[in-house]
Short mmCIF file of C-alpha atoms in Angstrom, two decimals:
data_model
loop_
_atom_site.label_atom_id
_atom_site.label_comp_id
_atom_site.label_asym_id
_atom_site.label_seq_id
_atom_site.Cartn_x
_atom_site.Cartn_y
_atom_site.Cartn_z
CA MET A 175 61.94 -98.47 38.73
CA ARG A 176 59.90 -97.46 41.97
CA ILE A 177 62.14 -94.80 43.84
CA LEU A 178 61.34 -93.77 47.15
CA VAL A 179 62.95 -90.73 48.76
CA VAL A 180 62.35 -90.35 52.65
CA GLY A 181 62.89 -87.02 53.84
CA GLY A 182 62.30 -83.49 52.22
CA GLY A 183 65.15 -81.43 53.48
CA THR A 184 67.85 -80.12 51.40
CA ALA A 185 69.40 -83.57 50.41
CA GLY A 186 66.13 -85.29 49.75
CA THR A 187 64.77 -82.36 47.72
CA ILE A 188 67.79 -82.32 45.72
CA VAL A 189 67.90 -85.99 44.97
CA ALA A 190 64.13 -85.97 44.14
CA ASN A 191 64.10 -82.92 41.62
CA ASN A 192 67.47 -83.84 39.99
CA LEU A 193 65.95 -87.28 39.31
CA ALA A 194 62.52 -86.18 38.27
CA ARG A 195 64.17 -83.88 35.39
CA ARG A 196 66.66 -86.73 34.28
CA LEU A 197 63.94 -89.33 34.44
CA SER A 198 61.06 -87.18 33.07
CA ALA A 199 60.70 -89.39 30.03
CA GLU A 200 60.92 -92.56 32.03
CA THR A 201 58.20 -91.21 34.51
CA ARG A 202 55.66 -90.19 31.74
CA ARG A 203 56.14 -93.78 29.99
CA GLY A 204 55.73 -95.63 33.80
CA LYS A 205 59.08 -97.06 33.49
CA ALA A 206 60.17 -94.84 36.77
CA ARG A 207 58.34 -93.53 39.67
CA ILE A 208 59.49 -91.13 42.12
CA THR A 209 57.86 -90.89 45.64
CA MET A 210 58.87 -88.36 48.39
CA LEU A 211 57.68 -89.09 52.19
CA SER A 212 58.31 -85.96 54.30
CA ALA A 213 57.33 -85.00 57.90
CA SER A 214 56.74 -81.53 56.86
CA ASP A 215 54.69 -79.83 54.20
CA ARG A 216 57.19 -76.75 54.58
CA HIS A 217 60.79 -76.47 53.92
CA MET A 218 63.25 -74.34 55.93
CA TYR A 219 66.31 -72.77 54.70
CA GLN A 220 68.27 -73.61 57.98
CA PRO A 221 71.33 -71.51 57.32
CA GLY A 222 68.99 -68.59 57.70
CA LEU A 223 68.79 -69.24 61.52
CA LEU A 224 71.94 -67.55 62.24
CA TYR A 225 70.60 -64.30 60.56
CA VAL A 226 67.35 -64.42 62.51
CA ALA A 227 69.45 -64.82 65.86
CA PHE A 228 71.20 -61.53 64.88
CA GLY A 229 67.79 -59.88 63.46
CA GLN A 230 69.09 -59.75 60.12
CA MET A 231 66.09 -62.03 58.94
CA THR A 232 62.81 -62.67 60.20
CA PRO A 233 61.76 -66.45 60.65
CA ASP A 234 58.89 -66.22 57.81
CA GLN A 235 61.82 -65.51 55.17
CA LEU A 236 63.14 -69.22 55.75
CA TYR A 237 60.35 -71.06 54.53
CA ARG A 238 58.61 -72.36 51.46
CA ASP A 239 55.94 -75.03 50.73
CA GLN A 240 57.58 -78.05 49.93
CA ALA A 241 54.98 -78.90 47.25
CA SER A 242 56.14 -75.74 45.35
CA LEU A 243 59.59 -76.70 45.46
CA LEU A 244 58.99 -80.22 43.72
CA GLU A 245 58.96 -81.28 40.04
CA SER A 246 55.19 -82.38 39.11
CA ASN A 247 56.43 -85.94 38.33
CA ILE A 248 57.13 -86.52 41.89
CA ASP A 249 54.55 -87.96 44.06
CA PHE A 250 54.79 -85.97 47.61
CA HIS A 251 53.10 -87.17 50.77
CA VAL A 252 53.48 -85.42 54.29
CA ASP A 253 53.44 -88.88 56.06
CA PRO A 254 56.46 -89.51 57.61
CA VAL A 255 58.13 -93.10 57.70
CA THR A 256 58.06 -95.07 60.96
CA GLU A 257 59.51 -98.37 59.94
CA PHE A 258 61.80 -99.40 57.36
CA MET A 259 61.90 -103.25 56.43
CA LEU A 260 64.98 -103.07 54.22
CA ASP A 261 64.87 -106.97 53.69
CA GLN A 262 61.20 -106.70 52.35
CA ASN A 263 62.22 -103.20 50.26
CA LYS A 264 59.13 -101.83 52.09
CA VAL A 265 58.47 -99.07 54.54
CA ARG A 266 55.45 -98.17 56.73
CA THR A 267 54.41 -94.59 57.38
CA GLN A 268 52.70 -92.79 60.29
CA SER A 269 49.26 -93.23 58.65
CA GLY A 270 50.06 -96.83 58.70
CA LYS A 271 50.60 -97.17 54.81
CA VAL A 272 53.12 -99.30 53.24
CA HIS A 273 55.21 -98.11 50.38
CA GLU A 274 57.39 -100.56 48.49
CA TYR A 275 60.24 -99.61 46.31
CA ASP A 276 63.22 -100.75 44.17
CA THR A 277 65.40 -98.14 45.08
CA LEU A 278 65.30 -96.07 48.63
CA VAL A 279 67.20 -93.13 49.35
CA ILE A 280 67.08 -92.27 53.15
CA ALA A 281 67.53 -88.61 53.82
CA THR A 282 66.24 -87.94 57.31
CA GLY A 283 68.71 -85.60 58.63
CA SER A 284 69.65 -84.71 62.05
CA ARG A 285 68.46 -82.99 64.99
CA MET A 286 69.81 -81.04 67.89
CA VAL A 287 69.84 -82.91 71.09
CA PRO A 288 70.75 -80.39 74.10
CA GLU A 289 68.87 -82.31 76.68
CA GLU A 290 71.61 -84.98 76.73
CA ILE A 291 73.82 -82.32 78.53
CA PRO A 292 72.89 -81.61 82.11
CA GLY A 293 71.30 -77.97 82.37
CA MET A 294 71.85 -77.20 78.57
CA ASN A 295 68.07 -76.48 77.81
CA GLU A 296 67.59 -74.45 80.75
CA GLY A 297 70.84 -72.68 81.07
CA ALA A 298 71.91 -72.14 77.50
CA GLU A 299 70.51 -70.25 74.22
CA PHE A 300 71.12 -71.57 70.93
CA PHE A 301 69.71 -70.91 67.17
CA TYR A 302 69.57 -74.34 65.51
CA THR A 303 65.45 -73.99 65.62
CA GLU A 304 63.22 -70.96 64.88
CA ALA A 305 62.13 -70.80 68.19
CA SER A 306 65.41 -70.91 69.94
CA ALA A 307 66.89 -68.57 67.08
CA VAL A 308 63.94 -65.81 68.09
CA LYS A 309 64.71 -66.50 71.73
CA LEU A 310 68.39 -65.72 71.34
CA TYR A 311 67.79 -62.72 69.39
CA LYS A 312 65.72 -61.36 72.07
CA LYS A 313 68.23 -61.99 74.74
CA LEU A 314 70.61 -60.38 72.75
CA ARG A 315 68.63 -57.20 72.28
CA GLU A 316 68.09 -56.85 76.17
CA PHE A 317 71.91 -57.68 76.87
CA GLN A 318 73.77 -54.64 78.23
CA GLY A 319 76.96 -55.88 79.00
CA GLY A 320 78.90 -58.79 80.72
CA LYS A 321 80.50 -62.26 79.70
CA VAL A 322 79.41 -63.87 76.60
CA ALA A 323 80.29 -67.40 76.32
CA VAL A 324 80.14 -69.76 73.21
CA ALA A 325 80.53 -73.44 73.61
CA VAL A 326 80.29 -76.40 70.89
CA GLY A 327 78.62 -79.62 71.43
CA VAL A 328 79.98 -82.79 69.06
CA PRO A 329 79.03 -83.59 66.69
CA HIS A 330 77.11 -80.72 65.34
CA LYS A 331 75.66 -79.48 62.35
CA CYS A 332 77.47 -76.40 60.24
CA PRO A 333 81.23 -76.77 61.51
CA ILE A 334 81.59 -73.10 60.51
CA ALA A 335 78.72 -72.00 62.74
CA PRO A 336 80.97 -71.51 65.92
CA VAL A 337 83.11 -69.16 64.21
CA GLU A 338 80.62 -67.43 62.53
CA VAL A 339 78.58 -66.70 65.51
CA MET A 340 81.61 -64.83 66.99
CA PHE A 341 82.31 -62.63 64.29
CA SER A 342 78.55 -61.98 64.29
CA LEU A 343 78.67 -61.21 68.11
CA HIS A 344 81.55 -58.52 67.72
CA ASP A 345 79.83 -56.79 64.96
CA TYR A 346 76.42 -56.90 66.59
CA PHE A 347 77.64 -55.30 69.84
CA LYS A 348 79.77 -52.86 68.12
CA ALA A 349 76.93 -51.54 66.11
CA ARG A 350 75.10 -51.12 69.22
CA GLY A 351 77.80 -49.15 70.74
CA ILE A 352 78.41 -51.45 73.68
CA ARG A 353 81.22 -53.68 72.44
CA ASP A 354 83.69 -52.26 75.28
CA LYS A 355 81.23 -53.76 77.72
CA VAL A 356 81.01 -57.34 76.25
CA HIS A 357 83.66 -59.99 76.98
CA LEU A 358 83.70 -62.72 74.34
CA LYS A 359 84.89 -66.15 75.06
CA TYR A 360 84.70 -69.12 72.88
CA HIS A 361 85.29 -72.53 73.80
CA TYR A 362 86.22 -75.29 71.56
CA PRO A 363 86.24 -79.28 71.57
CA ILE A 364 89.57 -79.79 70.06
CA ASN A 365 93.13 -78.48 70.43
CA ARG A 366 92.57 -75.67 68.04
CA ILE A 367 90.10 -73.03 67.33
CA HIS A 368 88.54 -74.77 64.55
CA THR A 369 88.62 -78.47 63.40
CA ILE A 370 89.88 -77.31 59.81
CA GLU A 371 93.70 -76.40 60.26
CA ASN A 372 93.48 -73.54 57.69
CA VAL A 373 90.31 -72.10 59.24
CA ALA A 374 92.00 -72.05 62.60
CA LYS A 375 95.00 -70.52 60.98
CA TRP A 376 93.04 -67.84 59.69
CA ALA A 377 90.58 -67.47 62.41
CA LYS A 378 93.11 -67.07 65.50
CA PRO A 379 94.85 -63.67 64.45
CA GLU A 380 91.16 -62.44 63.71
CA PHE A 381 89.67 -63.52 67.12
CA ASP A 382 93.17 -61.62 68.49
CA ARG A 383 92.17 -58.75 66.57
CA ILE A 384 88.70 -58.31 67.54
CA GLY A 385 89.38 -59.27 71.15
CA VAL A 386 87.73 -62.75 71.45
CA GLU A 387 89.25 -65.01 74.24
CA TYR A 388 89.41 -68.75 73.60
CA GLU A 389 89.88 -71.91 75.46
CA THR A 390 90.52 -75.01 73.24
CA LEU A 391 89.94 -78.92 74.56
CA PHE A 392 86.74 -77.73 76.22
CA ASN A 393 84.10 -80.36 75.79
CA ILE A 394 80.68 -79.22 77.67
CA LYS A 395 79.99 -81.50 80.46
CA GLU A 396 77.35 -79.56 82.31
CA VAL A 397 75.50 -76.22 82.42
CA ASP A 398 74.99 -74.89 85.96
CA GLY A 399 72.06 -72.29 84.74
CA LYS A 400 71.30 -71.17 88.63
CA ASN A 401 74.87 -70.12 89.21
CA LYS A 402 75.74 -69.44 85.44
CA LEU A 403 78.50 -71.73 84.99
CA LEU A 404 79.69 -73.70 82.34
CA LYS A 405 81.68 -76.74 83.03
CA SER A 406 83.93 -78.96 80.79
CA GLU A 407 84.72 -82.60 80.86
CA GLU A 408 88.45 -81.55 80.71
CA GLY A 409 87.83 -80.23 84.41
CA THR A 410 87.64 -76.45 83.86
CA GLU A 411 84.50 -73.95 84.27
CA TYR A 412 83.80 -70.70 83.11
CA GLN A 413 81.11 -68.03 84.82
CA TYR A 414 78.95 -66.33 82.41
CA ASP A 415 76.20 -63.90 81.85
CA LEU A 416 75.09 -65.30 78.50
CA LEU A 417 75.60 -68.51 77.12
CA ILE A 418 75.32 -69.57 73.60
CA VAL A 419 75.95 -73.27 72.54
CA ILE A 420 76.13 -75.19 69.25
CA PRO A 421 74.39 -77.95 70.64
CA GLN A 422 75.39 -81.70 69.98
CA HIS A 423 73.31 -83.55 67.32
CA ARG A 424 72.07 -86.99 66.68
CA GLY A 425 70.44 -88.63 63.64
CA MET A 426 66.60 -88.57 63.55
CA GLU A 427 64.80 -90.98 66.03
CA VAL A 428 63.17 -93.00 63.42
CA VAL A 429 66.83 -94.15 62.33
CA GLU A 430 67.96 -95.33 65.88
CA GLN A 431 64.49 -96.89 66.57
CA ASN A 432 64.70 -99.03 63.35
CA LYS A 433 68.35 -99.91 64.61
CA LEU A 434 69.78 -98.38 61.13
CA GLY A 435 72.73 -96.78 62.93
CA PRO A 436 74.25 -96.01 66.24
CA GLY A 437 73.49 -92.29 67.16
CA GLY A 438 71.10 -92.10 64.34
CA TRP A 439 73.93 -92.19 61.85
CA ILE A 440 73.59 -94.79 59.00
CA PRO A 441 76.65 -96.72 58.09
CA THR A 442 77.42 -95.43 54.40
CA ASP A 443 80.32 -96.21 51.87
CA ARG A 444 81.90 -92.83 51.41
CA TYR A 445 82.23 -93.14 47.73
CA SER A 446 78.88 -94.87 46.29
CA LEU A 447 76.79 -93.56 49.34
CA LYS A 448 75.17 -96.55 49.59
CA MET A 449 74.12 -97.66 53.05
CA ASN A 450 76.76 -100.52 54.04
CA GLY A 451 75.25 -104.14 53.12
CA HIS A 452 72.37 -102.75 51.10
CA ASP A 453 72.77 -102.51 47.28
CA ASN A 454 69.71 -100.44 46.45
CA VAL A 455 69.76 -98.36 49.49
CA TYR A 456 71.17 -94.71 49.36
CA VAL A 457 72.04 -92.51 52.28
CA VAL A 458 72.54 -88.84 51.89
CA GLY A 459 73.09 -85.66 54.05
CA ASP A 460 73.37 -85.47 57.73
CA THR A 461 71.76 -88.82 57.77
CA THR A 462 75.11 -90.60 56.76
CA ASN A 463 77.75 -91.61 59.62
CA LEU A 464 80.81 -90.22 57.10
CA PRO A 465 83.26 -88.18 58.47
CA VAL A 466 82.30 -85.36 56.25
CA SER A 467 80.75 -81.91 57.32
CA LYS A 468 77.16 -82.07 58.21
CA THR A 469 76.11 -79.32 55.79
CA GLY A 470 73.58 -78.39 53.16
CA SER A 471 76.71 -78.02 50.85
CA ALA A 472 77.59 -81.78 51.43
CA ALA A 473 74.03 -82.76 51.15
CA HIS A 474 73.93 -81.04 47.68
CA PHE A 475 76.93 -82.52 46.31
CA GLN A 476 75.97 -86.20 47.64
CA ALA A 477 72.39 -85.68 46.26
CA GLU A 478 73.70 -84.93 42.91
CA VAL A 479 75.94 -87.90 42.74
CA ILE A 480 73.05 -90.13 43.78
CA ALA A 481 70.55 -88.74 41.53
CA GLU A 482 72.95 -89.15 38.42
CA ASN A 483 73.98 -92.82 39.47
CA ILE A 484 70.34 -93.81 39.86
CA ALA A 485 69.19 -92.23 36.59
CA SER A 486 71.92 -93.74 34.97
CA ILE A 487 70.97 -97.23 36.41
CA VAL A 488 67.62 -96.83 34.74
CA LYS A 489 68.90 -95.71 31.70
CA VAL A 490 71.77 -97.99 31.13
CA GLY A 491 72.14 -100.15 34.13
CA GLU A 492 75.40 -98.60 35.45
CA PRO A 493 76.27 -95.75 37.78
CA VAL A 494 78.38 -93.15 36.58
CA ARG A 495 80.46 -91.50 39.45
CA ASP A 496 81.43 -91.63 43.05
CA TYR A 497 81.16 -88.70 45.56
CA ASP A 498 84.63 -87.22 46.00
CA GLY A 499 83.69 -85.74 49.69
CA LYS A 500 83.08 -82.35 48.05
CA VAL A 501 82.04 -79.39 50.41
CA TYR A 502 81.93 -75.66 49.86
CA CYS A 503 81.03 -73.76 52.94
CA PHE A 504 80.46 -70.09 53.12
CA ILE A 505 82.11 -68.45 56.04
CA GLU A 506 80.75 -65.10 57.29
CA ALA A 507 83.48 -63.09 58.91
CA GLY A 508 81.04 -60.74 60.61
CA HIS A 509 78.19 -58.44 59.24
CA ASP A 510 79.87 -57.10 55.95
CA ARG A 511 82.66 -59.66 55.02
CA ALA A 512 83.04 -63.45 54.29
CA THR A 513 85.12 -66.16 52.58
CA TYR A 514 84.78 -69.74 51.76
CA ALA A 515 86.11 -73.09 52.46
CA MET A 516 86.01 -75.61 49.74
CA PHE A 517 87.68 -79.20 49.96
CA ASN A 518 87.19 -82.82 49.38
CA TYR A 519 88.40 -86.16 50.41
CA GLN A 520 92.23 -85.25 48.88
CA ASN A 521 92.37 -81.60 49.03
CA PRO A 522 92.18 -79.22 52.22
CA PRO A 523 90.72 -75.96 51.81
CA ASP A 524 92.92 -72.83 51.12
CA LEU A 525 91.41 -70.10 52.74
CA LYS A 526 91.20 -66.44 51.20
CA PRO A 527 91.13 -63.35 53.03
CA PRO A 528 87.39 -62.32 53.73
CA SER A 529 85.97 -59.71 51.48
CA LYS A 530 82.71 -57.73 50.93
CA PRO A 531 81.82 -59.35 47.40
CA MET A 532 82.10 -62.59 48.81
CA HIS A 533 79.43 -61.52 51.72
CA TRP A 534 77.21 -60.16 48.98
CA PHE A 535 77.55 -63.71 47.03
CA LYS A 536 76.40 -65.16 50.41
CA LEU A 537 73.46 -62.96 50.91
CA SER A 538 72.47 -63.87 47.30
CA TYR A 539 72.93 -67.38 48.07
CA ASN A 540 70.46 -67.09 50.75
CA GLN A 541 68.00 -66.37 47.67
CA MET A 542 69.50 -68.47 45.26
CA TYR A 543 69.02 -71.42 47.61
CA TRP A 544 65.57 -71.76 46.52
CA THR A 545 66.87 -72.49 42.92
CA SER A 546 69.44 -74.66 44.16
CA VAL A 547 67.01 -76.92 45.92
CA ARG A 548 64.97 -77.28 43.06
CA GLY A 549 67.91 -78.98 41.43
CA LEU A 550 68.66 -76.38 39.10
CA LEU A 551 71.72 -74.67 40.35
CA MET B 280 83.87 -108.50 77.06
CA SER B 281 83.93 -104.69 76.06
CA ASP B 282 83.40 -103.96 71.94
CA THR B 283 86.31 -102.48 69.87
CA LYS B 284 84.73 -100.19 67.08
CA VAL B 285 87.02 -98.93 64.25
CA ILE B 286 86.54 -95.57 62.98
CA ASP B 287 87.89 -94.52 59.70
CA ALA B 288 88.59 -90.98 59.62
CA ARG B 289 91.23 -91.37 56.77
CA ASN B 290 91.39 -88.54 54.22
CA THR B 291 89.00 -86.28 55.89
CA PHE B 292 89.48 -82.32 56.80
CA CYS B 293 85.93 -81.69 58.37
CA PRO B 294 84.83 -82.65 60.87
CA GLY B 295 88.25 -84.40 61.29
CA PRO B 296 89.85 -86.97 63.22
CA LEU B 297 89.56 -85.76 66.87
CA MET B 298 86.02 -84.57 66.28
CA GLU B 299 85.12 -87.92 64.98
CA LEU B 300 86.58 -89.84 67.71
CA ILE B 301 84.89 -87.28 70.50
CA THR B 302 81.58 -88.13 68.55
CA HIS B 303 82.24 -92.03 68.90
CA MET B 304 83.37 -91.81 72.28
CA ARG B 305 80.22 -89.96 73.38
CA LEU B 306 78.04 -93.23 71.83
CA ALA B 307 80.39 -95.91 73.20
CA GLN B 308 79.93 -97.61 76.68
CA VAL B 309 82.77 -97.14 79.68
CA GLY B 310 85.07 -99.84 79.03
CA ASP B 311 84.71 -99.78 75.12
CA VAL B 312 87.86 -99.40 72.94
CA VAL B 313 87.66 -97.33 69.91
CA GLU B 314 90.15 -97.63 67.13
CA LEU B 315 90.58 -94.36 65.22
CA LEU B 316 92.24 -94.54 61.67
CA SER B 317 93.82 -91.20 60.54
CA THR B 318 96.05 -90.13 57.89
CA ASP B 319 96.67 -86.81 59.61
CA SER B 320 100.06 -86.94 61.40
CA GLY B 321 98.83 -84.43 63.88
CA SER B 322 96.49 -87.00 65.11
CA ALA B 323 99.64 -88.92 66.89
CA THR B 324 99.81 -85.97 69.32
CA ASP B 325 96.42 -84.59 69.13
CA ILE B 326 94.71 -87.59 70.30
CA PRO B 327 96.92 -88.80 73.31
CA GLU B 328 96.79 -85.17 74.76
CA TRP B 329 92.97 -85.09 74.57
CA ALA B 330 92.53 -88.51 76.12
CA LYS B 331 94.91 -87.52 78.96
CA LYS B 332 93.09 -84.40 79.62
CA VAL B 333 89.72 -85.89 79.83
CA GLY B 334 90.94 -88.94 81.45
CA HIS B 335 90.32 -91.63 78.74
CA GLU B 336 93.25 -94.40 78.28
CA MET B 337 95.30 -94.64 75.42
CA MET B 338 95.63 -98.36 74.63
CA GLY B 339 98.03 -97.80 71.63
CA ILE B 340 99.46 -95.68 68.92
CA GLU B 341 100.76 -97.30 65.76
CA GLN B 342 101.62 -96.21 62.25
CA GLN B 343 101.07 -98.53 59.27
CA GLY B 344 101.99 -96.97 56.04
CA ASP B 345 100.28 -93.90 55.87
CA THR B 346 97.67 -94.34 58.47
CA TRP B 347 97.79 -93.85 62.09
CA HIS B 348 95.87 -96.53 64.28
CA LEU B 349 95.05 -95.04 67.73
CA LYS B 350 93.15 -97.20 70.35
CA VAL B 351 91.32 -95.18 73.13
CA ARG B 352 89.34 -96.99 75.99
CA LYS B 353 86.40 -95.06 77.46
CA ALA B 354 87.11 -94.75 80.86
CA LYS B 355 84.11 -92.57 82.02
#
């Protein structure tokens, strides 16, 4: 079986490594072949960007060479796909090469699109890329006091980030001794302060305790950087001194250009993770249109299901299990405490009180990620 | 004729039904109707509250078994 993995982020890398290990005998005998096509020769640990924004990590700590993360029986090429020919089981790459496959895994991910909101690129800070995270850190360093607004676009990667950034801002300014000179205002798109009800119930008294003002049902319409005004679709506005946004996201351009799914999100079966209407095409991670968190954690658990199923199909002709919607997200509740949310399609998260050991576990995971993405954890 | 798109947000906790609806309303054209399927009983009040505040038009709210069907027309 010729297995082609398109995308070398968290999802694609775990699928490829997990498969490579399960199919080591088959790849040696030539019964299976695993190829990965990626847009980059580097792999970024994206959750680390929040730490970069607060000066707790430097950008170089976020990267590893992609080739160093992959099993030796994966044929890896830095040559992104430009054309999907699903009816012919082929893709064409940027270099013009055509790759044929029997099974395709699409793991192209998502991208922030701040340019879709008037004024956002010019008037707001964010931390979803290396450059923007470093820029935000510099802005925070020079900030001496005033109103800091945080607002959230829809949809966005890492749904826990909005609350984490509020706790981090509180601790950051407290550590600098200027918390009393900073007013923190949080804006959230729906009618509670987090989309997960139990996270909202936990975070609300925490926000009250640390003095975070909040406004719900606030969807960003426009950023007027000249007058430092944040405006909502719902008709309200807020004057800020520093604006930090969680930008709205789309799937990758190649998905939209090939008309695989509106917004760049590919229609996917929530259990089998197959692209709707295509029995030999799997979709994983941010790329799906599933109503599941766009996080590395969801990508990880989905990737394991896909790898197990493809390997089983190679070995015995049948898949072994469905994706149950599992997600496990750490929640940093400041710079020295954390908790977590674990849930699936059937069971909501049951939040535990934040603790120092859970924060230490998260810091450990920041290193353990490199083991995880190799498919070992 | 405008399109009606069905969004299946049943049995999900994150990003949740209203976030899903906002995502798809952003992609829809003015005049399109989006039908949201939700098993969260809170959707029956959350969705109309959001639609009213933003200025979209509620076209219907109906419960069939455990599932709420909420139709919203994009007005702007």
